Amino acid sequence: MPDTCTDPYLRCAFNGAAQTALGVAGSALLAHSPQGCEYLVNNAFASQECDYMETMTLCTKLCVDEIVHGGEDLLARTIREAKDLPISALFVISACGPEIVGDDIVGVCEDMQPEVKFRLVPVPCAGFRGSQYDGIDIALDEIVKRCTKNTKEKIPDSVCLIAPHANANPTWIADLDWVQRILSQMGVRVVATLTHRTPLAEIENAASAETSLVVSHDAGQKAADYLSATWGTEQVCTGIPLPIGMTNTQRWLTTLGERFDAQKAAESMVAEGERMVMATCRRKWPMARFLYRTPAAIVADATVGIPLVRFVCEDMEMTPELVALYTSQRTVRTLLERELKELGLTPKVVYGTDVYTTRKSLAEVRPRVVFGSTIERHASEGLGVSYIVEVVKMMRQFRMINREYFGYTGILNLFECVQNEWTMGWRSKERSYKAKW
Amino acid sequence: MKNDSIVFHGNLQQLLANVETGEMIPKLQASHAPMCKFFTAYYVISGIRHVVPLVHGPTGCPLYMSDFVRTRECCEIRGVPLEPTACTALDESHVIYGGEGKLLEAVKEAYAKYHPDLIVILSCCCSGIIGDDVESIAREAEKLVGCRVLALRSEGFGGDFRSGYEDAFRLILDLMEPPKKTMKGTINILGARWGPTPTEFNWDMDEIERLLGNVGIKINAIIAGGCTVEQITRAREVELNASWCYDWGQKLGDLMQERYGIPYSRTGQPYGPEATKEWILGVATPLGMEKKALAVIGREMRDVEPDLAYLKKALSGKTAIIEISEFPGPIRALSLARMAEEFGAHPVVINVHPYTIKERMPSIKFLVETGVNPEIILTKGLFKLGSFRSSKETEDELEEIVRTYDDAIFFGNAGRFPPCPVVNLTLMNPVFQPQYGFRGITNIAALVRQALENKDLPRSRLFKGMLYGTRTK
């Protein structure tokens, strides 16, 4: 069937750009858009866990007049309205409408810069430019090019973390925390995180990082390539899955340890982590062990989905028979194919899946367990799936405390997802009677 | 009242006049961004069963709908199966060369994939600006598939949130076929969206259905609250149209009356005994079922007698400070003002945003015509940069205003901390739903009782700090 009508999992580029801009601390975001796009900004705001007492989002609320006559004057007026905000940067992000009619947000920002105390950072990123992951790449490109200062001096054993927010774990911030923690334990300094609660000053210094580390398989590679080409920043942990599960975590930590001459620290983390996971499981008894070689499907972004293949197959001993990923870049394909070959798996693979394709694939493969989201819970209705383990957004279970999937506690968090779904699956729904009291 | 933070103090009619002349419309572009036309159009269309809303635009526009409306609201809360949120996923090349060809293919593909009863093409900013002729494509596509294909121009820049649902209801009108018969004692309920009511809690619509059922009035379709295309096609066979919310149903009701001569019962929301009586009689009387309705009303009134007596005793002589916020919204708050007055309180509505007046002008005018004209206070915080809803300024101003009244009671939600009893009327606490009708009277009495009996209990320092920070004024 042709692919002209899709039911997508991913939001648009405008949303990805907003997610990226809102990861800069002490800034505000001005959406040069009609008022509806503000809701994409709100979603990004929530994803970056912004605090509305610290971060303000504004909108030019474009109407027919601005589409017909142009909205540059209105943009300038709105920037003036915001001139007293106590911020270091105002990111101006343009949506589909103003880009099609040709509003020059870069020009307006240049003209308005002398009137305001904060830095104006234009990010032309209409929704039609691609998916939210494309938007993250576009915004990272603009931000790094516009804000990073030229420096030849590198800080020894330092790193710039890239695209932590391109991750479908609904509480991805815990994954980033874990990465920052283990880097600290290895004596590696994080110069800048692109982006999450990142002060503008950190972004200005990003070029002084000796290395870069992309913490997503879905976005961020372009920024790493730019840092490498322009500032000679060496990328580390390339070509291996992110640290979800025992083997992936061991491999990732070992690679980092080797690069930063911290092998001993890495070995100790692996030993202690594996001991902790096994001891905890010995006490808590994960029910995942009863699902030995049960046919499973993984429907997720590449960041969670690719490492999950080994975790599901090796650590939990299920058999992945369907892997459906939201994205389809060459790097994603190469990495997944390498993993499948190493593991000796031949599941059905779908790149750039949408909800319809997922349902059709589930109907074809008939897995008994699906690792995915609430969408798959409903999309697999009537297909004989016993357990829907919700691990990527959107998820039915709310988390007040952020939970990582990366590292050793991440393994336990994923076991917990399986355990709760397993328990819920046993709950009596139909065969009941009323008690007398 | 002397208070530096007050920028308007008058009644609803005076505020309406100020808004109409443009005097009270805030000039800050960056402030207060409600939904766009596309959103509200989608809300309405998604309330029809087995429909494919085919969004002709990039993937950002349908995704909010997909996550929020389809998966969370419909599947998780309303027990609706997963329905598609299809999209043509326009990219840069379509923006340059046009997307009509892709749209035509997408309609055919949508029909082949989902076998829907109806396809509605919703245009977005992109397709609107590049000039894709969605109506012509819909006409062309309809010849190629086995269901109706309609097009709705719903570009986000093309109107306010009201225009989206009005245009969507107007489009639904096109599905209605000439009547083959008249369904006696049967009505349509107009103005719904998203789908049926939640499965686990009773809602306002459930109370309306219960009361109508007791009178013996049948409902053909709740448009568009989970109705089928077939129910819509038969919509002209009813004797009367009604709405549970004047604001949402008014446009379609007026159109059906103008075009097809089907009377539309114009009543406000059934909050409190008088408005509920009016609502039921407004439907039953034109159907010749007044006697039965009066009997039902009498029986229901007897059932809630203790609650009515309590509300009269509890509210008499008090000043009811009513705040318009997200939950409840402005029309509900005005209905509450009427109810508070009925129970002997003096209603003062605080901070109804002029934007919401502008957007709901026909409904507000109707309410004023029916005698709803409460005292209104607007404060400076309402007009500050950014969102006014949870601002420290409006909270401080509210607290200050409440202090000037001797015997105030606050009707709003528990996100406010005025120095008086707080009646938590948020629709986000389903435990005390419905608020409409006679069951609503019982629930509101319970909420007022909670507010008064627990007024001296400590409020949450945690929640207040969360909402407004810990700095003092």
XYZ file of C-alpha atoms in Angstrom, chain B residues 240-416:
177
model
C -36.584 19.371 18.559
C -32.919 20.132 19.153
C -31.435 20.947 22.525
C -27.995 21.483 24.004
C -26.533 20.819 27.415
C -24.269 23.799 26.904
C -25.708 26.783 25.102
C -22.268 27.917 24.013
C -21.363 24.754 22.111
C -24.740 23.866 20.662
C -26.032 27.248 19.676
C -24.583 27.460 16.173
C -25.821 24.096 14.940
C -29.159 24.605 16.680
C -29.668 27.957 14.967
C -28.613 26.566 11.588
C -30.971 23.602 11.805
C -33.782 25.929 12.799
C -33.071 28.364 9.964
C -32.593 25.743 7.267
C -34.940 22.973 8.280
C -37.367 24.610 10.658
C -36.471 22.294 13.547
C -36.983 24.256 16.758
C -34.009 24.683 19.083
C -34.546 24.864 22.800
C -32.668 27.939 23.983
C -31.824 27.495 27.615
C -28.749 28.007 29.759
C -26.907 25.262 31.570
C -29.000 23.310 34.105
C -27.177 24.475 37.255
C -29.470 24.662 40.287
C -33.208 23.998 40.543
C -34.577 26.870 38.439
C -32.208 26.425 35.514
C -32.772 22.674 35.591
C -36.546 23.131 35.522
C -36.179 25.585 32.664
C -33.982 23.170 30.794
C -36.336 20.204 31.127
C -39.440 22.240 30.329
C -37.621 23.929 27.459
C -37.402 20.495 25.875
C -40.594 18.850 27.128
C -43.052 21.685 26.480
C -42.543 21.918 22.698
C -42.892 18.132 22.567
C -46.228 18.274 24.390
C -44.768 16.434 27.372
C -44.978 19.255 29.892
C -47.265 17.387 32.298
C -44.991 14.400 32.536
C -41.975 16.663 32.859
C -43.572 18.559 35.728
C -44.246 15.262 37.465
C -40.612 14.233 37.061
C -39.436 17.639 38.254
C -41.713 17.417 41.289
C -40.406 13.989 42.194
C -36.792 14.997 41.708
C -37.281 18.203 43.708
C -38.679 16.174 46.614
C -35.644 13.898 46.463
C -33.233 16.831 46.746
C -35.294 18.817 49.265
C -32.714 18.432 52.057
C -29.938 19.601 49.741
C -31.951 22.599 48.572
C -32.729 23.564 52.154
C -29.086 23.232 53.067
C -27.895 25.336 50.140
C -30.392 28.105 50.946
C -29.332 28.154 54.563
C -25.632 27.921 53.789
C -25.467 30.550 51.041
C -28.103 33.068 52.074
C -26.573 36.485 52.709
C -23.095 35.447 51.610
C -21.009 36.933 48.835
C -20.185 34.220 46.317
C -16.860 35.065 44.684
C -16.809 33.073 41.462
C -13.639 32.799 39.458
C -13.571 31.907 35.794
C -10.708 29.577 35.159
C -9.891 26.509 33.135
C -12.125 24.360 35.311
C -14.890 25.453 35.460
C -14.886 27.569 32.326
C -16.559 30.939 31.825
C -20.024 29.791 30.793
C -20.240 27.406 33.722
C -19.093 30.140 36.063
C -21.857 32.446 34.860
C -24.371 29.649 35.327
C -23.010 29.193 38.832
C -23.514 32.901 39.473
C -27.177 32.496 38.650
C -27.446 29.465 40.915
C -25.705 31.241 43.811
C -28.171 34.113 43.495
C -31.063 31.668 43.564
C -29.848 30.410 46.922
C -29.675 33.926 48.347
C -26.003 34.755 47.792
C -24.670 37.838 46.046
C -22.489 36.633 43.134
C -19.304 38.464 42.172
C -17.507 37.005 39.190
C -13.797 37.670 39.231
C -11.370 37.714 36.321
C -13.413 36.567 33.379
C -10.868 37.272 30.680
C -12.064 39.691 27.981
C -10.705 37.203 25.454
C -13.180 34.611 26.632
C -15.977 37.166 26.425
C -14.963 37.999 22.869
C -14.744 34.353 21.853
C -18.103 33.478 23.400
C -19.951 36.651 22.515
C -23.233 35.070 21.277
C -23.544 32.891 24.360
C -22.693 35.675 26.780
C -25.231 37.938 25.074
C -27.836 35.228 25.412
C -27.096 34.852 29.122
C -27.370 38.606 29.644
C -30.705 38.587 27.781
C -31.984 35.884 30.135
C -31.144 38.047 33.152
C -27.697 36.719 34.050
C -25.834 39.926 34.806
C -23.569 39.471 37.807
C -21.105 41.918 39.273
C -17.717 41.534 37.607
C -14.230 42.414 38.813
C -11.137 42.267 36.628
C -7.683 42.764 38.100
C -4.342 43.924 36.731
C -2.779 40.458 36.922
C -5.153 39.314 34.226
C -3.419 41.546 31.708
C 0.191 40.677 32.523
C 2.556 39.017 30.059
C 2.140 35.253 29.820
C -0.600 32.997 31.092
C -2.878 34.469 33.750
C -4.208 31.208 35.050
C -1.811 30.421 37.805
C -0.093 33.727 38.195
C 1.026 34.966 41.583
C -0.440 38.358 40.764
C -3.992 37.129 40.249
C -3.778 34.958 43.372
C -2.619 37.917 45.493
C -5.331 40.115 43.990
C -8.009 37.505 44.638
C -6.945 37.168 48.276
C -7.033 40.941 48.670
C -10.505 41.258 47.154
C -11.926 38.452 49.276
C -10.668 40.221 52.414
C -12.918 43.196 51.629
C -16.070 41.074 52.035
C -17.425 40.068 55.451
C -19.010 36.786 54.565
C -17.452 35.511 51.361
C -17.465 32.028 49.927
C -15.278 31.180 46.931
C -16.607 29.138 44.003
C -13.802 28.028 41.754
C -11.114 25.456 42.158
C -8.781 24.479 44.945
C -5.815 26.017 43.145
C -6.793 29.277 44.849
